[in-house]
PDB file of C-alpha atoms in Angstrom:
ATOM      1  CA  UNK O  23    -175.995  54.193 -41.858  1.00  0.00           C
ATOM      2  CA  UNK O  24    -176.058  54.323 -37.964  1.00  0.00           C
ATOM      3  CA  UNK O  25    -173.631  57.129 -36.477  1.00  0.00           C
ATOM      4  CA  UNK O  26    -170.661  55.629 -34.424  1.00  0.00           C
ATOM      5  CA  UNK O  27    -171.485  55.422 -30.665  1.00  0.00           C
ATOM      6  CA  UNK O  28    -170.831  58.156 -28.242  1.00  0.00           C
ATOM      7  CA  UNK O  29    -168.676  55.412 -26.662  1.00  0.00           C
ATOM      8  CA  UNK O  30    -166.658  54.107 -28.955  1.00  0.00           C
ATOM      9  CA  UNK O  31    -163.391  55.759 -27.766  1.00  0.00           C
ATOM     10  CA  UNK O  32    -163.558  53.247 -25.189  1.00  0.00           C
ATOM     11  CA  UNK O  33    -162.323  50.494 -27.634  1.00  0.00           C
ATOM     12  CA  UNK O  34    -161.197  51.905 -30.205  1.00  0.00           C
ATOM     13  CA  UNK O  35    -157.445  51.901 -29.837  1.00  0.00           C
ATOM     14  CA  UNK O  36    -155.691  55.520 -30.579  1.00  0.00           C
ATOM     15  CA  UNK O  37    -152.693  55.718 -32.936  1.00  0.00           C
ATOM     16  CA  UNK O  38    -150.338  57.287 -31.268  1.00  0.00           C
ATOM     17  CA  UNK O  39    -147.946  57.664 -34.053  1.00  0.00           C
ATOM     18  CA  UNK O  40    -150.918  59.432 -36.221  1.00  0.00           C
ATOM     19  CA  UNK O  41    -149.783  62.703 -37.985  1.00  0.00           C
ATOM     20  CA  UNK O  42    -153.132  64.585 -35.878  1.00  0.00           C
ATOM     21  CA  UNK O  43    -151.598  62.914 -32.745  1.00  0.00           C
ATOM     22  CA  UNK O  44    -148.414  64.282 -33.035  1.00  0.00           C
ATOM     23  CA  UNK O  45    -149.267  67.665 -33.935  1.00  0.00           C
ATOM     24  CA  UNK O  46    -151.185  67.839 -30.725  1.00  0.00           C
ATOM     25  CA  UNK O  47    -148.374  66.916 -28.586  1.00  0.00           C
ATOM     26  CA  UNK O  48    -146.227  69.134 -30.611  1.00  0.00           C
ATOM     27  CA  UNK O  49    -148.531  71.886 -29.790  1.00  0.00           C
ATOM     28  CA  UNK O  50    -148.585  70.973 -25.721  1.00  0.00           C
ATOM     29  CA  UNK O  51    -144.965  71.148 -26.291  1.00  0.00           C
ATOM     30  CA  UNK O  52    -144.323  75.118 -28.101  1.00  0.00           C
ATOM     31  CA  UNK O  53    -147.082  75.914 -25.156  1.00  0.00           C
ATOM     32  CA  UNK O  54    -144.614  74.814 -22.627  1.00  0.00           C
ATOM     33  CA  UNK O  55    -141.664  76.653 -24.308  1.00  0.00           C
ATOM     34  CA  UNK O  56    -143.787  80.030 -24.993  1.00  0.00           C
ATOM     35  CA  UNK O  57    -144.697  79.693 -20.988  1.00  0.00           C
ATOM     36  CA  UNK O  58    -140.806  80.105 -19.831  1.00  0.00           C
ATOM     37  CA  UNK O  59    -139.454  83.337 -18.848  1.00  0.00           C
ATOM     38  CA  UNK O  60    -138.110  85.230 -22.220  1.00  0.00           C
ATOM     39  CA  UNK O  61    -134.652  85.667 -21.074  1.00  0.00           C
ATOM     40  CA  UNK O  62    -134.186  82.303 -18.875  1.00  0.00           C
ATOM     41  CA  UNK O  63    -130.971  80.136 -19.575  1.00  0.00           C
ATOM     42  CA  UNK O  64    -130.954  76.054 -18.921  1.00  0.00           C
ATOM     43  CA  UNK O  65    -128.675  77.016 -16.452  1.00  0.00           C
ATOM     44  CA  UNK O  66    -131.045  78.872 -14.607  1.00  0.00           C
ATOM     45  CA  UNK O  67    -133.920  76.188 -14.785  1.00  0.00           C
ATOM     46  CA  UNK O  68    -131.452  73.398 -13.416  1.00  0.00           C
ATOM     47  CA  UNK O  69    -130.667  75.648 -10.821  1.00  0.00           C
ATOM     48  CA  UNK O  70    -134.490  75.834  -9.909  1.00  0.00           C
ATOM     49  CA  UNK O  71    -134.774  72.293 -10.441  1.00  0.00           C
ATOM     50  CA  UNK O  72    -131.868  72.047  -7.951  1.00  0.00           C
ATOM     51  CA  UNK O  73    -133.737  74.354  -4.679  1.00  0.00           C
ATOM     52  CA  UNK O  74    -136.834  72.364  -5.606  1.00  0.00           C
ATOM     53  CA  UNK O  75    -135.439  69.024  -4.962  1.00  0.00           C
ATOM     54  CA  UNK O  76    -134.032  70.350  -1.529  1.00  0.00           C
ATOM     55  CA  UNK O  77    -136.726  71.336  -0.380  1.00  0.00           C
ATOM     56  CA  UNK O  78    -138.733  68.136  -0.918  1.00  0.00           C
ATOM     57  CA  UNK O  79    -135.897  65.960   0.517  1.00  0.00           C
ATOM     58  CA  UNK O  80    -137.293  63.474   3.028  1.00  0.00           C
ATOM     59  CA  UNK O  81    -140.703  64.860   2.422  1.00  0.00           C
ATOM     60  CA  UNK O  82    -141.139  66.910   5.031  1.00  0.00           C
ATOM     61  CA  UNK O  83    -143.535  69.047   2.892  1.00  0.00           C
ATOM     62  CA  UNK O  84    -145.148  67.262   0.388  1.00  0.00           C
ATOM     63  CA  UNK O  85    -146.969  70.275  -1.107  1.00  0.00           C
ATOM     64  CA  UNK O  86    -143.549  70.803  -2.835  1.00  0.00           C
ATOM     65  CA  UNK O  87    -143.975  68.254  -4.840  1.00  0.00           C
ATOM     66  CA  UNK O  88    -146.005  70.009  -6.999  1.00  0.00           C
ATOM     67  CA  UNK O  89    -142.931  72.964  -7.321  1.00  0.00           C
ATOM     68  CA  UNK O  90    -140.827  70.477  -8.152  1.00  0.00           C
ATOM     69  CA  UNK O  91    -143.073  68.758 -10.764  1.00  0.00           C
ATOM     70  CA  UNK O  92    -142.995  72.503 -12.365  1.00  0.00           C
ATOM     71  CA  UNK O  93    -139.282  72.933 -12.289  1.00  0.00           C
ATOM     72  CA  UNK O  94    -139.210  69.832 -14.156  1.00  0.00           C
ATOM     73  CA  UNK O  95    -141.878  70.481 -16.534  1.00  0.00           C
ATOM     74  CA  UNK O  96    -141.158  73.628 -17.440  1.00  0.00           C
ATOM     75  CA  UNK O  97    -137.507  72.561 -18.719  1.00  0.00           C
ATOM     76  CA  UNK O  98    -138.813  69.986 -20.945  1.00  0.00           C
ATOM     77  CA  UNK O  99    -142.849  68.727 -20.956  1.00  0.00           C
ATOM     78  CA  UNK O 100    -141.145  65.480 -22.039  1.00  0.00           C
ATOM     79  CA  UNK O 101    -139.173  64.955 -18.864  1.00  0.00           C
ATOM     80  CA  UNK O 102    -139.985  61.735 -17.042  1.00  0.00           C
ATOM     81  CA  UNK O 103    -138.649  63.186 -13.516  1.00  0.00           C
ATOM     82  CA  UNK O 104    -141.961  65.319 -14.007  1.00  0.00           C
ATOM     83  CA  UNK O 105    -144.352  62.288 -14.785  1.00  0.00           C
ATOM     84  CA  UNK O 106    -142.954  60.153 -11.947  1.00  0.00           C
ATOM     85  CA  UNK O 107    -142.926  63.298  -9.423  1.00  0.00           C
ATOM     86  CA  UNK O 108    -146.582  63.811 -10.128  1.00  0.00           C
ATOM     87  CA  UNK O 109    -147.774  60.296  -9.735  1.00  0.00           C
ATOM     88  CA  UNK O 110    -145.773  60.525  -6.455  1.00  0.00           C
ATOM     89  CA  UNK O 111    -147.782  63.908  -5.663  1.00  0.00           C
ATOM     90  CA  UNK O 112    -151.291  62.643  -6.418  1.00  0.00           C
ATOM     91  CA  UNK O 113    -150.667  59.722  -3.649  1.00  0.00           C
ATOM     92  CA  UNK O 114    -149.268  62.106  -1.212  1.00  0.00           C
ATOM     93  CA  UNK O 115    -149.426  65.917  -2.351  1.00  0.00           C
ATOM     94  CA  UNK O 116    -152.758  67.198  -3.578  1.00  0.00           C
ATOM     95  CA  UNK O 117    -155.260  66.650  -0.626  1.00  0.00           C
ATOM     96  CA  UNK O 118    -152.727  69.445   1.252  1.00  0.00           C
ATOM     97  CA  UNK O 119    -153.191  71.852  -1.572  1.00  0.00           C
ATOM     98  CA  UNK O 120    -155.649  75.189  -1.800  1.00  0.00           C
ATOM     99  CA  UNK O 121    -158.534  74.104  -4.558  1.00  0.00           C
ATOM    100  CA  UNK O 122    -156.192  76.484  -7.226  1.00  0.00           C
ATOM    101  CA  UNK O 123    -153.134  74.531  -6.561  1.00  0.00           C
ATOM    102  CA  UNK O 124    -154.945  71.199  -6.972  1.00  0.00           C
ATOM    103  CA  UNK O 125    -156.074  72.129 -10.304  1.00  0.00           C
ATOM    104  CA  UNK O 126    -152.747  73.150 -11.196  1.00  0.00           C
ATOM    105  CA  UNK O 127    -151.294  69.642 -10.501  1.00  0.00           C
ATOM    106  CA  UNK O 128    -154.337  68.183 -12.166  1.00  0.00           C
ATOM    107  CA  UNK O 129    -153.217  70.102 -15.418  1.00  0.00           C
ATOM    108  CA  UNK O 130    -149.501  69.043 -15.139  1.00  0.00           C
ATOM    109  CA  UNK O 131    -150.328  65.868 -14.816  1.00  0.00           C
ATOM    110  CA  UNK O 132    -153.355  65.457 -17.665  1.00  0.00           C
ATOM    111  CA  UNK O 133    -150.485  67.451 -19.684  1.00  0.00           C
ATOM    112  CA  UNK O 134    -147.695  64.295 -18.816  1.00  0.00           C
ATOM    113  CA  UNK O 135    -149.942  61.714 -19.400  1.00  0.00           C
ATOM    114  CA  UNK O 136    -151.145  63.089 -22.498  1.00  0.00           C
ATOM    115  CA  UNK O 137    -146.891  63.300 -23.802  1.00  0.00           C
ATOM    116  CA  UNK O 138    -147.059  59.074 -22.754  1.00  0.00           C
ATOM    117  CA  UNK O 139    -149.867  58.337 -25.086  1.00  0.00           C
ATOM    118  CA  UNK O 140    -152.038  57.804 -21.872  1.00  0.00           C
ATOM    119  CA  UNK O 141    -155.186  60.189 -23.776  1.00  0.00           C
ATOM    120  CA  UNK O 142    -157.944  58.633 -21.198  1.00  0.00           C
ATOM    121  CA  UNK O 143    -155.749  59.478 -17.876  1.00  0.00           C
ATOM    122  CA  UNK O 144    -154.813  62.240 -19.404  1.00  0.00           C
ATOM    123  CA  UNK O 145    -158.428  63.233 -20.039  1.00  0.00           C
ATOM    124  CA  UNK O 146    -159.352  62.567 -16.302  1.00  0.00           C
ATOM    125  CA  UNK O 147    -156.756  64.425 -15.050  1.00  0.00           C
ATOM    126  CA  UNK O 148    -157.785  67.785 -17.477  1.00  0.00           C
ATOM    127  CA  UNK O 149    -161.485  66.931 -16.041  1.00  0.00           C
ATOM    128  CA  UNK O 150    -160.248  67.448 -11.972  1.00  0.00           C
ATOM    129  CA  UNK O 151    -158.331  70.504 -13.110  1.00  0.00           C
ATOM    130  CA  UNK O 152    -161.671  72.340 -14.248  1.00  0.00           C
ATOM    131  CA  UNK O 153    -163.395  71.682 -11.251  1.00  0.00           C
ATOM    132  CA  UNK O 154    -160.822  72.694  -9.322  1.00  0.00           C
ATOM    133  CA  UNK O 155    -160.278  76.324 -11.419  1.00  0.00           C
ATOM    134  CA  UNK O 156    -164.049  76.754 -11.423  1.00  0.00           C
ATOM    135  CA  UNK O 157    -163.911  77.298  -8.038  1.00  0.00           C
ATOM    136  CA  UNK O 158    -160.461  79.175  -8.052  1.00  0.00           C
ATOM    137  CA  UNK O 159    -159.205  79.861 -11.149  1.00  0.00           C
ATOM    138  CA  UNK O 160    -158.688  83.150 -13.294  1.00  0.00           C
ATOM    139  CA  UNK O 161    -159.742  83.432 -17.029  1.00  0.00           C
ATOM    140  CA  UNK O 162    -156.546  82.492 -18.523  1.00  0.00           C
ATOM    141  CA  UNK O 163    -155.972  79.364 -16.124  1.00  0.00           C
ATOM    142  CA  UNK O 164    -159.629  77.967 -17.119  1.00  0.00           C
ATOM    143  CA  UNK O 165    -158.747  78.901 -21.224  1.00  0.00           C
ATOM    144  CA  UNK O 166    -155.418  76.366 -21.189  1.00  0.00           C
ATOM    145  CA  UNK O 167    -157.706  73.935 -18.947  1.00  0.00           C
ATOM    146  CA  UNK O 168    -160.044  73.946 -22.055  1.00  0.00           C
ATOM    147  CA  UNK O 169    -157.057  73.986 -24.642  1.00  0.00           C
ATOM    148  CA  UNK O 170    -156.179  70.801 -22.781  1.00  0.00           C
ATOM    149  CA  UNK O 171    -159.514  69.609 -23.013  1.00  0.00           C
ATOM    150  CA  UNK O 172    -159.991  69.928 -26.268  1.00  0.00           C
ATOM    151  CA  UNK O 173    -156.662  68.006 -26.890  1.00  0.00           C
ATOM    152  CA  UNK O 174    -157.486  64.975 -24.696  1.00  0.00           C
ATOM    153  CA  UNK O 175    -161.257  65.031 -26.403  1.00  0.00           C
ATOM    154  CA  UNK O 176    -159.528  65.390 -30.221  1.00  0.00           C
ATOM    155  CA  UNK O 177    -156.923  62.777 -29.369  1.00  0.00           C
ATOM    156  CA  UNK O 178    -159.539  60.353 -28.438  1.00  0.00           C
ATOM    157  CA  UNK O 179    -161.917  60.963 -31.432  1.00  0.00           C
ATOM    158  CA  UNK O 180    -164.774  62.664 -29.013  1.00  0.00           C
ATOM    159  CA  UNK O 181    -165.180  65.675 -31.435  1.00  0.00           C
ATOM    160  CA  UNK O 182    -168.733  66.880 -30.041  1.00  0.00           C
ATOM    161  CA  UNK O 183    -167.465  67.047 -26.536  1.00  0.00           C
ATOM    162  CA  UNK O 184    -163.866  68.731 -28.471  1.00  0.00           C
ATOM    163  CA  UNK O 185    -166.138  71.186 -30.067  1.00  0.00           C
ATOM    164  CA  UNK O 186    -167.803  72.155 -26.971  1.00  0.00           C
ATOM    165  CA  UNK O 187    -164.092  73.074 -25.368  1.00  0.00           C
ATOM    166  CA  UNK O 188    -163.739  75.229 -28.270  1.00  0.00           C
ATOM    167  CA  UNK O 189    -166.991  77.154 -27.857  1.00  0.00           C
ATOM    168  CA  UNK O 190    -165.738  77.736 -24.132  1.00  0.00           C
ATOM    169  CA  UNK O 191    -162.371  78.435 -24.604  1.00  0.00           C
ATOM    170  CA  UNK O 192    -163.084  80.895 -27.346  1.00  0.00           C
ATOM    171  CA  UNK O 193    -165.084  82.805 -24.633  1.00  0.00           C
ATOM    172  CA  UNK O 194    -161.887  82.736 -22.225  1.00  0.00           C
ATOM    173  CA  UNK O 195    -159.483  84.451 -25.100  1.00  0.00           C
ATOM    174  CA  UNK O 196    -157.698  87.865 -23.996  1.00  0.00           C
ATOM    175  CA  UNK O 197    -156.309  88.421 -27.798  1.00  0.00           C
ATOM    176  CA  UNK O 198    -157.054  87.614 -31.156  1.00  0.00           C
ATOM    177  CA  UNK O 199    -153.906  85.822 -31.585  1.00  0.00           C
ATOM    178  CA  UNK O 200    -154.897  83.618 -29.054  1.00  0.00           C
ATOM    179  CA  UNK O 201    -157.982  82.873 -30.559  1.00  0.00           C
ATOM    180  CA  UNK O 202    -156.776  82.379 -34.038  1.00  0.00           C
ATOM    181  CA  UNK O 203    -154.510  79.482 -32.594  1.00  0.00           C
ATOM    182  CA  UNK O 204    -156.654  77.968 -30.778  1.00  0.00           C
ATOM    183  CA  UNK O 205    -158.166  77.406 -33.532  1.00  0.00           C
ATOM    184  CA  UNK O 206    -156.476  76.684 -36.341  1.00  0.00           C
ATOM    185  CA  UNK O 207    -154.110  73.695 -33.971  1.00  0.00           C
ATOM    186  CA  UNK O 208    -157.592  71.845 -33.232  1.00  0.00           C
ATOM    187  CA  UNK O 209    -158.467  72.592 -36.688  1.00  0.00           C
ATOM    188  CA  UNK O 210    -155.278  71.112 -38.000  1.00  0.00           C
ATOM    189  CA  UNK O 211    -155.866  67.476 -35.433  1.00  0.00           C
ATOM    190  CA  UNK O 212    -159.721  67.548 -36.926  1.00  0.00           C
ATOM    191  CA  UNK O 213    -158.657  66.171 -40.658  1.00  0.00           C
ATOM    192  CA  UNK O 214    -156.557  63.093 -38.812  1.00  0.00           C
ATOM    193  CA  UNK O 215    -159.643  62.222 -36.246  1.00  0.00           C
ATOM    194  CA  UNK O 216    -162.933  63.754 -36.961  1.00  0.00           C
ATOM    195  CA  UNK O 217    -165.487  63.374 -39.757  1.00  0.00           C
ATOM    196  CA  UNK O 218    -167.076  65.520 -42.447  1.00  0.00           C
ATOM    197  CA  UNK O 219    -170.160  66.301 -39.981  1.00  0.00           C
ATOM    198  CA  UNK O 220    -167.446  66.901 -36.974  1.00  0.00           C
ATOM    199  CA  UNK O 221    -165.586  69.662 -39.200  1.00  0.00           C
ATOM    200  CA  UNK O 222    -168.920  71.347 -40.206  1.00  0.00           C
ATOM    201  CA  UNK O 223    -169.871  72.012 -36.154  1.00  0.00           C
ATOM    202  CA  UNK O 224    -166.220  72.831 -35.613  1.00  0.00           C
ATOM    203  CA  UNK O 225    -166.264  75.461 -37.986  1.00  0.00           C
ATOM    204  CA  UNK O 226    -169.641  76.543 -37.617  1.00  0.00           C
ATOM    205  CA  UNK O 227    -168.294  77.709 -33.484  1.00  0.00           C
ATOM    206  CA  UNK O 228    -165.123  79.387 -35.301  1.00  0.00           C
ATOM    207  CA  UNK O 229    -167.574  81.749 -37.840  1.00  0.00           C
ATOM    208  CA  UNK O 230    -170.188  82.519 -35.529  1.00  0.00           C
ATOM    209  CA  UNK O 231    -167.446  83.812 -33.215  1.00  0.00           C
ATOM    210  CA  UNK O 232    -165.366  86.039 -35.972  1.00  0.00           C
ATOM    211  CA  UNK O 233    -168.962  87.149 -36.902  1.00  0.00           C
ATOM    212  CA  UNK O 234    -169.196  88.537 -32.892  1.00  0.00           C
ATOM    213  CA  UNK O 235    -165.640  89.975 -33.318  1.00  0.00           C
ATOM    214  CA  UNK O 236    -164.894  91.668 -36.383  1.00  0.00           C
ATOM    215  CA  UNK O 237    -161.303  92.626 -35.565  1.00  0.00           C
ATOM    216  CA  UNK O 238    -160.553  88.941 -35.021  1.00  0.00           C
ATOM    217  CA  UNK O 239    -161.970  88.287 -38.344  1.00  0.00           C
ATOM    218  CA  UNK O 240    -159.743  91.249 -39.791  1.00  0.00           C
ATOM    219  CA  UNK O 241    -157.010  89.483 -38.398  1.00  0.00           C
ATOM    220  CA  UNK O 242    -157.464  85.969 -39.434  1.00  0.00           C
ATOM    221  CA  UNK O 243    -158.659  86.860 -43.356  1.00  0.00           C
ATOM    222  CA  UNK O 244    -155.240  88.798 -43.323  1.00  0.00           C
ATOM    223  CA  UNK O 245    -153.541  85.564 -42.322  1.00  0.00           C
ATOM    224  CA  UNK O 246    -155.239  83.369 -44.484  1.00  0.00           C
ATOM    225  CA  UNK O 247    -154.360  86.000 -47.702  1.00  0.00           C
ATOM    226  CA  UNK O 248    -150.939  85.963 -46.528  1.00  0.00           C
ATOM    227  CA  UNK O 249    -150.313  82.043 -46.191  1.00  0.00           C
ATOM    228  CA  UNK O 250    -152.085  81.501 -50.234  1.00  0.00           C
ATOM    229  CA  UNK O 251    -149.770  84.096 -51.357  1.00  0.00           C
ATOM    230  CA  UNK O 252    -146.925  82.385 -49.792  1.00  0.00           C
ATOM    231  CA  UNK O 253    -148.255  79.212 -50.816  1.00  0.00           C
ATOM    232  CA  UNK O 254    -148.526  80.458 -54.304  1.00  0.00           C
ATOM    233  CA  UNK O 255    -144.889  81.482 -54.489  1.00  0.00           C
ATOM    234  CA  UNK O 256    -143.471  78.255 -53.340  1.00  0.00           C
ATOM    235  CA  UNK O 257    -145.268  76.235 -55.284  1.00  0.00           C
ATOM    236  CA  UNK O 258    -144.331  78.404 -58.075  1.00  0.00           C
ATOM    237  CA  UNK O 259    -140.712  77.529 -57.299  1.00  0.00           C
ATOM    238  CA  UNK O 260    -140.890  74.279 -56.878  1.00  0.00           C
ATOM    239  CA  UNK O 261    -142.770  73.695 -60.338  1.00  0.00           C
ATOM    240  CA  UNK O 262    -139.526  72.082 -62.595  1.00  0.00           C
ATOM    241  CA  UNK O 263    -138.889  72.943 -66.566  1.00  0.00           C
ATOM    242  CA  UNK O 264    -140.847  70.598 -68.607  1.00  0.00           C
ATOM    243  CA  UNK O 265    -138.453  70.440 -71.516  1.00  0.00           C
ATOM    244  CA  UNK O 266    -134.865  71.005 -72.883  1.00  0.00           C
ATOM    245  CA  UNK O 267    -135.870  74.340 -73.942  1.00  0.00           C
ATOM    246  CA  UNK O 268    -137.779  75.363 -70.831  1.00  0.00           C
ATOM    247  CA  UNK O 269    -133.801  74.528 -69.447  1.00  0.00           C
ATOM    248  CA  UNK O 270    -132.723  76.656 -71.528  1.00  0.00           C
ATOM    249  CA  UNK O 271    -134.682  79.809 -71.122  1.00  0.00           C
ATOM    250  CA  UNK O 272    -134.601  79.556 -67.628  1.00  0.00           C
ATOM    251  CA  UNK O 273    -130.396  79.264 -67.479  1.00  0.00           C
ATOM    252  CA  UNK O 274    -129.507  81.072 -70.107  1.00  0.00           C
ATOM    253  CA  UNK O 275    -126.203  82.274 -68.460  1.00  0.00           C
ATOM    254  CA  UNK O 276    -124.993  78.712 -67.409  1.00  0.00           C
ATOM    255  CA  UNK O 277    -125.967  76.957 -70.986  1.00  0.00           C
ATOM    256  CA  UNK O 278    -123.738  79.670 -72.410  1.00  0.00           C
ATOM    257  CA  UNK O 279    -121.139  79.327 -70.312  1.00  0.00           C
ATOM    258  CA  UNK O 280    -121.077  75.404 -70.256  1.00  0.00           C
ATOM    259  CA  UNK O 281    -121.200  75.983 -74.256  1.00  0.00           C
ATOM    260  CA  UNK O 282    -118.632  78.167 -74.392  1.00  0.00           C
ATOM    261  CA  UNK O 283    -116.330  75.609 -71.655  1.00  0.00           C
ATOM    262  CA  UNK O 284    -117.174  72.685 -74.586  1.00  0.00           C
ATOM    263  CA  UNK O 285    -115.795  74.527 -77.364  1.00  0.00           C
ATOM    264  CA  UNK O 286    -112.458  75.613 -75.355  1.00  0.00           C
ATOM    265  CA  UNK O 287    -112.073  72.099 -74.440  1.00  0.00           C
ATOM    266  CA  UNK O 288    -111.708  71.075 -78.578  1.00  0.00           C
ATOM    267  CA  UNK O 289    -110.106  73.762 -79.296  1.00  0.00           C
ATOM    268  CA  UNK O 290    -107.106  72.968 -76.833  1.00  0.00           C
ATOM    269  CA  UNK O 291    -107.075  69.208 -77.363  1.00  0.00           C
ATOM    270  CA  UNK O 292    -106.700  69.534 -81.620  1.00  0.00           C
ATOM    271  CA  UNK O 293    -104.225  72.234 -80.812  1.00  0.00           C
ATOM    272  CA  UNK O 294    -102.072  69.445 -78.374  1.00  0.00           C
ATOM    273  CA  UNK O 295    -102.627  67.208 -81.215  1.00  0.00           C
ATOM    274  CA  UNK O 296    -101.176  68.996 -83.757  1.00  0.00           C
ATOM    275  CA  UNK O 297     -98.056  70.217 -81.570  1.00  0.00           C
ATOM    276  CA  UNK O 298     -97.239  67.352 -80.209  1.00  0.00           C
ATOM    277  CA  UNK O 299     -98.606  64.015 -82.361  1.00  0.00           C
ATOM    278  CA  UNK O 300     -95.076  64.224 -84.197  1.00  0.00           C
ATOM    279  CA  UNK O 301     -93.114  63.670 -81.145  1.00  0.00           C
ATOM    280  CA  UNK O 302     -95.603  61.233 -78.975  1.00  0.00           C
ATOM    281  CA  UNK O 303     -96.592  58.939 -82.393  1.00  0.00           C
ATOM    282  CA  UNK O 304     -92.830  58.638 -84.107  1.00  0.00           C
ATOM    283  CA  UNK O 305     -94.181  55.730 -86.027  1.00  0.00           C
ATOM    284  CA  UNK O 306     -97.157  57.357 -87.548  1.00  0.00           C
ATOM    285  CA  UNK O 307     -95.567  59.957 -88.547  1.00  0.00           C
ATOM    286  CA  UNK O 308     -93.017  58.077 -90.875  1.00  0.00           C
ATOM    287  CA  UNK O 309     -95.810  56.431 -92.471  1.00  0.00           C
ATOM    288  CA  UNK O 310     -97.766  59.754 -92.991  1.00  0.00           C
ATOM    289  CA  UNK O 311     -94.613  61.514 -94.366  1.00  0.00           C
ATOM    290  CA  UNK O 312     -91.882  59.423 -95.550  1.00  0.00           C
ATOM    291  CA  UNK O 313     -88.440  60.965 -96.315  1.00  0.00           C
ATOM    292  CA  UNK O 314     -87.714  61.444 -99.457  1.00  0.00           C
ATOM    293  CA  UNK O 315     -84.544  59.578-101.039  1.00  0.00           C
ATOM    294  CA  UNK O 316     -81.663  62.066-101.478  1.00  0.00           C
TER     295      UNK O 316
END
């Protein structure tokens, strides 16, 4: 059986709606949020939004764009003031901008299109951005260009070129945390849109590199113990009584109780029977016990 060509993404149309697909944009998304300030309010990011949008009235400096498309961005990655400001920007903006600037509009706007199901924009966008950091860009701003990467590549079914972003941007982390999710979000997208053969290089990258760093490997083992024991428990809980008596055993307190609740509930309706039959059935009770003749 031939493999499928190199190419393929070209035609082969992407489903958006795909469970891999959204958990990528769900994971551009909690990037976005963990990138805010800790203690900033919505009040304070409209106000931002606000002093941006002043100072790009009439476009006197169209290198504000790009602050702008920020202030929008960084309130929600979903906003389509930031999509529309950055295809405004990449008309008029980004020729003006220092090479580390460029790449961060690049990024913003690879990270928009890639929220609009637009993967192959989004992709070229991502691809400017690293050029741009690898002349002026620090560690961490070339690791979220590859995280990005590695998105766009997954999201179009390119896992060769994905796994190569992973390699690279396993190189760029600054914590073991950071390298554990890097990997376990692309690992999670690989089941919806790579292969058998995909997962094997994939993982192959991820060992080789916990092999190199044994407190990252520490680290992750103790994560993986502690999600099967969680696992364990929950499925444990959710696992239902099989029979009446399984019921039984398990409530003993409320089958006694209901039991007890049953046999109160007889007890008081013969005792209003006998009390009271006489008076409410007149007719039967002449029948029953006729008087005798004097």
């Amino acid at each position: 059986m031939s493999s499928p060509s190199p190419f393929a993404w070209l035609w082969t149309p992407v489903d958006t709606d795909s469970k891999a697909i959204q958990q990528l944009k769900s994971d551009w998304l909690a990037d976005n949020a963990a990138s805010r300030p800790e203690d900033v309010t919505r009040k304070e990011l409209e106000k931002n939004i606000s002093l941006a949008e002043e100072a790009v009235e009439g476009l006197k400096d169209p290198t504000k764009l790009l602050d702008l498309a920020e202030a929008y961005g960084i309130l929600s990655a979903k906003d389509k003031r930031c999509l529309d400001t950055c295809e405004l920007m990449m008309q008029v903006a980004v020729p003006f901008l220092e090479r580390k600037r460029q790449g961060d509009a690049h990024q913003l706007y690879g990270r928009c299109l890639f929220l609009v199901g637009r993967f192959a924009d989004s992709l070229r966008a991502l691809q400017r951005a690293k050029e741009c950091y690898k002349e002026q860009g620090s560690s961490a701003l070339r690791r979220v260009n590859n995280i990005g990467l590695l998105r766009a590549y997954a999201a179009l079914g390119m896992w060769k070129e994905a796994t190569k972003r992973l390699e690279v941007a396993l190189t760029l982390c600054e914590s073991k945390d950071d390298a554990i999710m890097i990997y376990t979000n692309s690992k999670n997208t690989l089941e919806g849109t790579g292969n058998a053969r995909d997962a094997e290089m994939f993982d192959d990258i991820w060992f080789v590199h916990l092999d190199l760093n044994p407190e990252t490997k520490a680290l992750f083992e103790n994560y993986n113990a502690m999600g099967e024991n969680l696992m364990k428990n929950y499925a444990h809980k959710d696992e239902g009584p099989e029979n009446w008596s399984d019921v039984i055993k398990e409530n003993k307190g409320a089958v006694g109780l209901m039991i007890l609740a049953i046999v109160a509930y007889f007890v008081i309706v013969y005792y209003i029977f006998i009390m009271f039959w006489p008076v409410l059935f007149p007719k039967v009770k002449s029948v029953m016990f006729p008087k005798s003749p004097t």
